[in-house]
Amino acid sequence: MAVPNLAFRRLRGHRSPGEFAAAVRKAAREIGEQVACDARYVGRVEAGQIRCPNYAYERVFLHMFPGLTLQDLGFTARERVRGRAAAAARPPRPAALDGDMDGDIDEDEESDVRRRAFMTGGSATAAATSLGLTLGPGAAPPPRQVGEAEVMAVKEAVRRIRLLDDRHGAQRLYEQAAQPLRAAYALLDAGTSSRRSTVDRLHVGAGELAISVGWLAHDSGRFEDARSHYAEALATARVAGDAALEAHAFCNTSFLARDTGRHREAVRAAQAGQRAAARLGSARLLSLLSLREAGGWAGLGDRMGCEASLARAHGYFERGASEADPEWMTFFGEPELEALQAQCWAALGEWPRAARHAARAASLQNRRFTRNLALYRAELAIDLARSGAPDEAAAAAHQVLDLVGEVQSARIQSMLSGTARLLGPQRTARGVASFLDRHAATLHI
């Protein structure tokens, strides 16, 4: 029988479980860790369901409470939890899901193992195996019971994809990420569960995974693949009756439509996303969807519609973050707000104004989000080039090239190529020739 962790509860103090979870995630970012702490996890710890946290959470907790040990935090020593006695007391689990777990260590420890294995040396296969579905060509998966482990495996695949995309961009990830997506949907088709809530959570997880894989296709220029994945996520959201997933799918659909010149569709998808998000309580989500709508209006050349949507986006943004904000929106802060405004003004042909917003986005961006930093600098470079500031454009473009080894994104490469074309006739301006030569060299790597 679980014994409540009263020490941990005391450390939470007057904060709500959601507020404490947010503090845990913030502490994790401070030390370069990635944990998906939420109010449910905090509740499980306080209820004594997690006798010992995984190694990532251990590092975060000890960072938050310097000088305390795991025992001071109310946890059982790891060496006491691991071992045959604890393992014998655990119900048997499907062999395909067993990792190197022992005892009552937090189930997220298994997710931590998956996270470190995902996409590194046959990692897509590892991710699919973690779902218990390594399938041969044309093979039908056997029926199996769907439970918490399967749901967590899908969620972990989503988190890992997002983390790697933040750091490295999409191009190297897309082909690998498609395999765990196929495995997740195969599991939905073949799995059974006596609990509707579990099946619904698996649907939502698979939908989020479809959006993540769709984004990798989107960012690497595979637009039809992205469109298909986003449509699949939207259908899944409606099967599960999940408004949050529906809003996310519409958000990405609007983004893709704008990028492919279907500006009216971008507006309508963003508006549909706002209708889905209206009952979720997240002002930041409504802000992002309003920015997507603004981008569509800008593409249509409708300045009035764009400005109205931008004003609405600012109003929502100023309400601040909340516990209702979706986990996938960690990228959306003031830098992204500035960058999306830059795109709007660029679409309306106001290059100097676009450059000012892009410069602010780049200056505010946390270095940890390498891909976005490169994207904002690429936006700045092309806006400056169109504004008639070739030397400043070349300087910004050089900064993008500094990150090319870390980031692979067709979007960023296309923007750099556009900057190079614009600067070609101005080779004598300061820094332009060296940028053009350096850019040309990267095309042959």
CSV table of C-alpha atoms in Angstrom, one decimal, residues 26-413:
chain,number,residue,atom,x,y,z
A,26,LYS,CA,11.5,25.8,-15.1
A,27,ALA,CA,14.2,24.3,-12.9
A,28,ALA,CA,14.8,21.5,-15.4
A,29,ARG,CA,15.4,24.1,-18.2
A,30,GLU,CA,17.9,25.8,-15.9
A,31,ILE,CA,20.1,22.7,-15.9
A,32,GLY,CA,19.5,21.5,-19.4
A,33,GLU,CA,17.1,18.7,-18.4
A,34,GLN,CA,13.8,17.9,-20.2
A,35,VAL,CA,11.0,16.7,-17.9
A,36,ALA,CA,7.2,16.7,-18.6
A,37,CYS,CA,6.1,17.4,-15.1
A,38,ASP,CA,2.4,18.2,-14.6
A,39,ALA,CA,-0.1,18.4,-11.8
A,40,ARG,CA,-0.8,14.7,-12.2
A,41,TYR,CA,2.8,13.7,-11.7
A,42,VAL,CA,3.0,15.9,-8.5
A,43,GLY,CA,-0.1,14.2,-7.2
A,44,ARG,CA,1.4,10.7,-7.8
A,45,VAL,CA,4.5,11.7,-5.9
A,46,GLU,CA,2.5,13.1,-3.0
A,47,ALA,CA,0.3,10.0,-2.9
A,48,GLY,CA,3.4,7.8,-2.6
A,49,GLN,CA,2.8,6.1,-5.9
A,50,ILE,CA,6.4,7.1,-7.0
A,51,ARG,CA,8.8,5.8,-4.4
A,52,CYS,CA,11.9,7.0,-6.2
A,53,PRO,CA,12.0,9.5,-9.2
A,54,ASN,CA,14.0,8.8,-12.3
A,55,TYR,CA,17.5,10.2,-12.7
A,56,ALA,CA,16.3,13.3,-14.6
A,57,TYR,CA,13.7,14.2,-12.0
A,58,GLU,CA,16.3,13.5,-9.3
A,59,ARG,CA,18.7,16.0,-10.7
A,60,VAL,CA,16.0,18.6,-11.0
A,61,PHE,CA,14.7,18.1,-7.5
A,62,LEU,CA,18.2,18.3,-6.0
A,63,HIS,CA,18.8,21.5,-8.0
A,64,MET,CA,15.5,23.0,-6.6
A,65,PHE,CA,16.3,22.1,-3.0
A,66,PRO,CA,20.1,22.3,-2.7
A,67,GLY,CA,21.5,20.5,0.4
A,68,LEU,CA,18.7,18.0,0.6
A,69,THR,CA,18.9,14.3,-0.3
A,70,LEU,CA,16.2,12.1,-1.9
A,71,GLN,CA,15.4,10.8,1.5
A,72,ASP,CA,14.9,14.4,2.7
A,73,LEU,CA,12.4,14.9,-0.1
A,74,GLY,CA,10.5,11.9,1.2
A,75,PHE,CA,11.7,9.3,-1.4
A,76,THR,CA,13.0,5.8,-0.8
A,77,ALA,CA,16.7,5.3,-1.6
A,78,ARG,CA,17.2,4.0,-5.1
A,79,GLU,CA,19.1,0.9,-4.0
A,80,ARG,CA,16.2,-0.1,-1.7
A,81,VAL,CA,13.6,0.2,-4.5
A,82,ARG,CA,15.6,-1.8,-7.1
A,83,GLY,CA,16.0,-5.5,-6.6
A,84,ARG,CA,14.3,-8.8,-6.7
A,85,ALA,CA,11.9,-8.3,-3.8
A,86,ALA,CA,10.4,-5.2,-5.4
A,87,ALA,CA,10.3,-6.7,-8.8
A,88,ALA,CA,8.5,-9.8,-7.5
A,89,ALA,CA,5.8,-7.6,-6.1
A,90,ARG,CA,5.2,-5.9,-9.5
A,91,PRO,CA,2.5,-7.3,-11.8
A,92,PRO,CA,3.9,-8.8,-15.0
A,93,ARG,CA,4.1,-6.6,-18.0
A,94,PRO,CA,4.2,-7.4,-21.7
A,95,ALA,CA,7.7,-8.5,-22.7
A,96,ALA,CA,7.8,-6.0,-25.6
A,97,LEU,CA,7.5,-3.2,-23.1
A,98,ASP,CA,10.0,-4.4,-20.6
A,99,GLY,CA,13.1,-2.3,-20.4
A,100,ASP,CA,15.8,-2.3,-17.7
A,101,MET,CA,13.4,-1.2,-15.0
A,102,ASP,CA,13.3,-2.6,-11.5
A,103,GLY,CA,11.0,-2.2,-8.6
A,104,ASP,CA,8.8,0.8,-8.1
A,105,ILE,CA,11.0,3.3,-9.8
A,106,ASP,CA,8.9,6.0,-11.5
A,107,GLU,CA,7.5,4.7,-14.7
A,108,ASP,CA,8.9,7.8,-16.4
A,109,GLU,CA,12.3,6.2,-15.8
A,110,GLU,CA,11.4,3.8,-18.6
A,111,SER,CA,10.4,6.9,-20.7
A,112,ASP,CA,13.8,8.4,-19.8
A,113,VAL,CA,15.5,5.3,-21.3
A,114,ARG,CA,13.4,5.6,-24.4
A,115,ARG,CA,14.1,9.3,-24.6
A,116,ARG,CA,17.9,8.7,-24.6
A,117,ALA,CA,17.6,5.9,-27.2
A,118,PHE,CA,15.1,7.6,-29.6
A,119,MET,CA,16.6,8.5,-32.9
A,120,THR,CA,20.2,7.5,-32.0
A,121,GLY,CA,21.5,4.5,-33.9
A,122,GLY,CA,18.4,2.7,-35.1
A,123,SER,CA,16.3,4.8,-32.8
A,124,ALA,CA,13.1,4.9,-34.8
A,125,THR,CA,13.1,1.1,-34.5
A,126,ALA,CA,13.7,1.5,-30.8
A,127,ALA,CA,10.8,3.8,-30.5
A,128,ALA,CA,8.5,1.5,-32.4
A,129,THR,CA,9.7,-1.4,-30.3
A,130,SER,CA,8.9,0.6,-27.2
A,131,LEU,CA,5.3,0.5,-28.5
A,132,GLY,CA,5.5,-3.2,-28.9
A,133,LEU,CA,5.0,-3.0,-32.6
A,134,THR,CA,8.1,-3.8,-34.7
A,135,LEU,CA,6.3,-4.8,-37.9
A,136,GLY,CA,7.6,-6.5,-41.0
A,137,PRO,CA,6.3,-5.5,-44.5
A,138,GLY,CA,2.6,-6.2,-44.7
A,139,ALA,CA,2.5,-7.8,-41.3
A,140,ALA,CA,-0.6,-7.4,-39.2
A,141,PRO,CA,0.0,-6.6,-35.5
A,142,PRO,CA,-1.5,-9.1,-33.1
A,143,PRO,CA,-4.3,-7.9,-30.8
A,144,ARG,CA,-2.9,-6.6,-27.5
A,145,GLN,CA,-4.1,-4.9,-24.4
A,146,VAL,CA,-3.5,-1.1,-24.4
A,147,GLY,CA,-2.5,0.4,-21.1
A,148,GLU,CA,-0.6,3.2,-19.4
A,149,ALA,CA,2.8,2.1,-20.7
A,150,GLU,CA,1.6,2.3,-24.3
A,151,VAL,CA,0.1,5.8,-23.8
A,152,MET,CA,3.3,7.0,-22.1
A,153,ALA,CA,5.5,5.5,-24.9
A,154,VAL,CA,3.6,7.6,-27.5
A,155,LYS,CA,3.8,10.7,-25.4
A,156,GLU,CA,7.5,10.3,-25.0
A,157,ALA,CA,8.0,9.9,-28.7
A,158,VAL,CA,6.3,13.2,-29.2
A,159,ARG,CA,8.4,15.0,-26.6
A,160,ARG,CA,11.6,13.6,-28.0
A,161,ILE,CA,10.8,14.7,-31.5
A,162,ARG,CA,10.0,18.2,-30.3
A,163,LEU,CA,13.2,18.4,-28.3
A,164,LEU,CA,15.4,17.3,-31.2
A,165,ASP,CA,13.6,19.6,-33.6
A,166,ASP,CA,14.2,22.6,-31.3
A,167,ARG,CA,17.9,21.8,-31.4
A,168,HIS,CA,18.5,20.4,-34.9
A,169,GLY,CA,15.7,21.2,-37.2
A,170,ALA,CA,13.6,18.7,-39.2
A,171,GLN,CA,15.5,17.5,-42.2
A,172,ARG,CA,17.4,14.7,-40.5
A,173,LEU,CA,14.5,13.5,-38.3
A,174,TYR,CA,11.5,13.1,-40.6
A,175,GLU,CA,12.2,9.7,-42.1
A,176,GLN,CA,13.0,8.2,-38.7
A,177,ALA,CA,10.1,9.8,-36.9
A,178,ALA,CA,7.5,8.3,-39.3
A,179,GLN,CA,8.1,4.7,-38.0
A,180,PRO,CA,6.9,5.3,-34.4
A,181,LEU,CA,3.9,7.2,-35.9
A,182,ARG,CA,3.0,4.1,-38.0
A,183,ALA,CA,3.4,2.0,-34.9
A,184,ALA,CA,1.1,4.2,-32.8
A,185,TYR,CA,-1.7,4.0,-35.3
A,186,ALA,CA,-1.2,0.3,-35.8
A,187,LEU,CA,-1.6,-0.1,-32.0
A,188,LEU,CA,-4.8,1.9,-32.2
A,189,ASP,CA,-6.1,-0.5,-34.8
A,190,ALA,CA,-4.9,-3.7,-33.1
A,191,GLY,CA,-5.1,-2.9,-29.4
A,192,THR,CA,-7.9,-3.4,-27.0
A,193,SER,CA,-8.7,-1.9,-23.6
A,194,SER,CA,-11.5,-2.2,-21.1
A,195,ARG,CA,-11.1,1.6,-20.3
A,196,ARG,CA,-12.4,4.1,-22.7
A,197,SER,CA,-10.3,6.8,-21.1
A,198,THR,CA,-7.1,4.9,-22.0
A,199,VAL,CA,-8.1,4.5,-25.6
A,200,ASP,CA,-9.0,8.2,-25.8
A,201,ARG,CA,-5.6,9.2,-24.4
A,202,LEU,CA,-3.9,6.9,-26.9
A,203,HIS,CA,-5.9,8.6,-29.7
A,204,VAL,CA,-4.8,12.0,-28.4
A,205,GLY,CA,-1.1,10.9,-28.1
A,206,ALA,CA,-1.2,9.4,-31.7
A,207,GLY,CA,-2.7,12.7,-32.9
A,208,GLU,CA,0.0,14.8,-31.3
A,209,LEU,CA,2.6,12.4,-32.8
A,210,ALA,CA,1.0,12.9,-36.2
A,211,ILE,CA,1.3,16.7,-35.8
A,212,SER,CA,4.9,16.4,-34.7
A,213,VAL,CA,5.8,14.2,-37.7
A,214,GLY,CA,3.8,16.5,-39.9
A,215,TRP,CA,5.8,19.5,-38.7
A,216,LEU,CA,9.0,17.7,-39.5
A,217,ALA,CA,7.6,17.1,-43.1
A,218,HIS,CA,6.5,20.7,-43.2
A,219,ASP,CA,9.8,22.2,-42.1
A,220,SER,CA,11.8,20.0,-44.5
A,221,GLY,CA,9.7,21.0,-47.5
A,222,ARG,CA,7.5,17.9,-47.8
A,223,PHE,CA,4.3,19.8,-47.9
A,224,GLU,CA,1.9,17.1,-49.2
A,225,ASP,CA,3.2,14.7,-46.5
A,226,ALA,CA,2.7,17.5,-43.9
A,227,ARG,CA,-0.9,18.1,-45.1
A,228,SER,CA,-1.7,14.4,-44.8
A,229,HIS,CA,-0.3,14.2,-41.3
A,230,TYR,CA,-2.2,17.3,-40.1
A,231,ALA,CA,-5.4,16.0,-41.6
A,232,GLU,CA,-4.9,12.6,-39.9
A,233,ALA,CA,-4.4,14.5,-36.6
A,234,LEU,CA,-7.6,16.5,-37.1
A,235,ALA,CA,-9.6,13.3,-37.8
A,236,THR,CA,-8.1,11.7,-34.7
A,237,ALA,CA,-9.0,14.7,-32.6
A,238,ARG,CA,-12.6,14.4,-33.7
A,239,VAL,CA,-12.8,10.7,-33.0
A,240,ALA,CA,-11.5,11.3,-29.5
A,241,GLY,CA,-13.6,14.5,-29.0
A,242,ASP,CA,-10.5,16.4,-27.9
A,243,ALA,CA,-10.7,20.2,-28.5
A,244,ALA,CA,-7.1,20.8,-27.6
A,245,LEU,CA,-5.8,18.4,-30.2
A,246,GLU,CA,-8.3,19.8,-32.7
A,247,ALA,CA,-7.0,23.4,-32.0
A,248,HIS,CA,-3.4,22.2,-32.5
A,249,ALA,CA,-4.2,20.5,-35.8
A,250,PHE,CA,-5.9,23.6,-37.1
A,251,CYS,CA,-3.0,25.8,-35.9
A,252,ASN,CA,-0.5,23.8,-37.9
A,253,THR,CA,-2.8,23.4,-40.9
A,254,SER,CA,-3.1,27.2,-41.0
A,255,PHE,CA,0.7,27.6,-40.9
A,256,LEU,CA,1.1,25.1,-43.7
A,257,ALA,CA,-1.6,26.8,-45.8
A,258,ARG,CA,0.2,30.2,-45.5
A,259,ASP,CA,3.5,28.7,-46.4
A,260,THR,CA,2.1,27.1,-49.6
A,261,GLY,CA,0.2,30.2,-50.7
A,262,ARG,CA,-3.3,29.1,-49.7
A,263,HIS,CA,-3.9,32.2,-47.7
A,264,ARG,CA,-7.7,32.0,-47.6
A,265,GLU,CA,-7.4,28.5,-46.2
A,266,ALA,CA,-4.9,29.8,-43.6
A,267,VAL,CA,-7.4,32.3,-42.4
A,268,ARG,CA,-10.3,29.8,-42.2
A,269,ALA,CA,-8.1,27.1,-40.4
A,270,ALA,CA,-6.9,29.6,-37.9
A,271,GLN,CA,-10.5,30.8,-37.2
A,272,ALA,CA,-11.6,27.1,-36.8
A,273,GLY,CA,-8.7,26.6,-34.4
A,274,GLN,CA,-9.9,29.6,-32.3
A,275,ARG,CA,-13.4,28.2,-32.1
A,276,ALA,CA,-12.0,24.9,-30.8
A,277,ALA,CA,-9.6,26.7,-28.4
A,278,ALA,CA,-12.3,29.0,-27.0
A,279,ARG,CA,-13.3,26.6,-24.3
A,280,LEU,CA,-9.8,25.6,-23.2
A,281,GLY,CA,-8.9,28.6,-21.1
A,282,SER,CA,-5.5,29.3,-22.8
A,283,ALA,CA,-5.0,32.9,-23.8
A,284,ARG,CA,-1.6,32.1,-25.2
A,285,LEU,CA,-3.1,29.5,-27.6
A,286,LEU,CA,-5.7,32.0,-28.7
A,287,SER,CA,-2.9,34.5,-29.3
A,288,LEU,CA,-0.9,32.1,-31.5
A,289,LEU,CA,-4.0,31.2,-33.5
A,290,SER,CA,-4.8,34.9,-34.0
A,291,LEU,CA,-1.2,35.4,-35.3
A,292,ARG,CA,-1.8,32.5,-37.7
A,293,GLU,CA,-5.0,34.3,-38.9
A,294,ALA,CA,-3.0,37.5,-39.2
A,295,GLY,CA,-0.5,35.7,-41.5
A,296,GLY,CA,-3.3,34.6,-43.7
A,297,TRP,CA,-4.8,38.1,-44.0
A,298,ALA,CA,-1.3,39.5,-44.8
A,299,GLY,CA,-0.9,36.9,-47.6
A,300,LEU,CA,-4.2,38.1,-49.0
A,301,GLY,CA,-2.9,41.7,-48.9
A,302,ASP,CA,-5.7,42.6,-46.4
A,303,ARG,CA,-3.9,45.0,-44.1
A,304,MET,CA,-7.0,45.8,-42.1
A,305,GLY,CA,-7.7,42.1,-41.4
A,306,CYS,CA,-4.1,41.6,-40.5
A,307,GLU,CA,-3.9,44.5,-38.1
A,308,ALA,CA,-7.2,43.4,-36.4
A,309,SER,CA,-5.8,39.9,-35.9
A,310,LEU,CA,-2.5,41.2,-34.6
A,311,ALA,CA,-4.3,43.5,-32.1
A,312,ARG,CA,-6.3,40.5,-30.8
A,313,ALA,CA,-3.1,38.4,-30.6
A,314,HIS,CA,-1.4,41.0,-28.4
A,315,GLY,CA,-4.5,41.3,-26.2
A,316,TYR,CA,-4.5,37.5,-25.6
A,317,PHE,CA,-0.7,37.4,-25.1
A,318,GLU,CA,-0.7,40.1,-22.5
A,319,ARG,CA,-3.0,38.0,-20.3
A,320,GLY,CA,0.1,35.9,-19.7
A,321,ALA,CA,0.8,32.1,-19.4
A,322,SER,CA,-1.5,29.8,-17.5
A,323,GLU,CA,-1.8,26.1,-16.5
A,324,ALA,CA,-4.2,25.6,-19.4
A,325,ASP,CA,-1.4,26.3,-22.0
A,326,PRO,CA,-0.7,23.2,-24.0
A,327,GLU,CA,2.7,21.5,-23.4
A,328,TRP,CA,3.6,21.8,-27.1
A,329,MET,CA,3.5,25.6,-26.8
A,330,THR,CA,6.8,25.9,-24.9
A,331,PHE,CA,8.3,27.6,-28.0
A,332,PHE,CA,5.7,30.4,-28.0
A,333,GLY,CA,7.0,33.4,-26.1
A,334,GLU,CA,7.8,37.0,-27.0
A,335,PRO,CA,10.5,36.0,-29.6
A,336,GLU,CA,7.9,34.0,-31.6
A,337,LEU,CA,5.4,36.8,-31.2
A,338,GLU,CA,7.9,39.2,-32.7
A,339,ALA,CA,8.9,36.7,-35.5
A,340,LEU,CA,5.3,36.1,-36.6
A,341,GLN,CA,4.7,39.8,-36.8
A,342,ALA,CA,7.8,40.1,-38.9
A,343,GLN,CA,6.4,37.6,-41.3
A,344,CYS,CA,3.1,39.6,-41.5
A,345,TRP,CA,4.8,42.9,-42.3
A,346,ALA,CA,7.1,41.1,-44.8
A,347,ALA,CA,4.0,39.7,-46.6
A,348,LEU,CA,2.6,43.2,-46.8
A,349,GLY,CA,5.9,44.5,-48.3
A,350,GLU,CA,6.9,46.6,-45.3
A,351,TRP,CA,10.5,45.4,-45.1
A,352,PRO,CA,12.0,47.8,-42.6
A,353,ARG,CA,9.2,47.2,-40.2
A,354,ALA,CA,9.5,43.5,-40.7
A,355,ALA,CA,13.3,43.7,-40.0
A,356,ARG,CA,12.7,45.5,-36.7
A,357,HIS,CA,10.5,42.8,-35.5
A,358,ALA,CA,12.8,40.0,-36.7
A,359,ALA,CA,15.8,41.7,-35.0
A,360,ARG,CA,13.9,41.8,-31.8
A,361,ALA,CA,12.9,38.1,-32.1
A,362,ALA,CA,16.5,37.1,-32.6
A,363,SER,CA,17.8,39.3,-29.7
A,364,LEU,CA,15.2,37.8,-27.3
A,365,GLN,CA,15.5,34.1,-28.3
A,366,ASN,CA,17.0,31.7,-25.8
A,367,ARG,CA,20.1,30.0,-27.3
A,368,ARG,CA,18.7,26.6,-26.3
A,369,PHE,CA,16.2,26.8,-29.1
A,370,THR,CA,18.8,26.6,-31.8
A,371,ARG,CA,16.5,26.1,-34.7
A,372,ASN,CA,14.3,29.1,-33.9
A,373,LEU,CA,17.3,31.3,-33.4
A,374,ALA,CA,18.6,30.4,-36.8
A,375,LEU,CA,15.1,30.9,-38.3
A,376,TYR,CA,14.7,34.4,-36.8
A,377,ARG,CA,18.2,35.5,-38.0
A,378,ALA,CA,17.4,34.1,-41.4
A,379,GLU,CA,14.1,36.2,-41.4
A,380,LEU,CA,16.2,39.2,-40.3
A,381,ALA,CA,18.7,38.7,-43.1
A,382,ILE,CA,16.2,38.6,-45.9
A,383,ASP,CA,14.2,41.5,-44.6
A,384,LEU,CA,17.3,43.6,-44.3
A,385,ALA,CA,18.3,42.6,-47.9
A,386,ARG,CA,14.9,43.7,-49.1
A,387,SER,CA,15.2,46.9,-47.1
A,388,GLY,CA,18.3,48.0,-48.9
A,389,ALA,CA,20.8,47.3,-46.1
A,390,PRO,CA,23.2,44.8,-47.7
A,391,ASP,CA,26.0,45.0,-45.1
A,392,GLU,CA,23.6,44.4,-42.2
A,393,ALA,CA,21.9,41.6,-44.1
A,394,ALA,CA,25.2,39.9,-44.8
A,395,ALA,CA,26.1,40.1,-41.1
A,396,ALA,CA,22.9,38.4,-40.1
A,397,ALA,CA,23.2,35.8,-42.8
A,398,HIS,CA,26.7,35.0,-41.5
A,399,GLN,CA,25.2,34.3,-38.1
A,400,VAL,CA,22.8,31.9,-39.6
A,401,LEU,CA,25.6,30.0,-41.4
A,402,ASP,CA,27.3,29.7,-38.0
A,403,LEU,CA,24.4,27.5,-37.0
A,404,VAL,CA,24.0,25.5,-40.2
A,405,GLY,CA,26.1,22.6,-38.8
A,406,GLU,CA,23.6,22.2,-35.9
A,407,VAL,CA,20.4,22.9,-37.7
A,408,GLN,CA,18.9,21.3,-40.8
A,409,SER,CA,15.8,23.0,-42.1
A,410,ALA,CA,14.7,23.4,-45.7
A,411,ARG,CA,12.8,26.6,-44.6
A,412,ILE,CA,16.0,28.2,-43.3
A,413,GLN,CA,18.0,27.1,-46.3
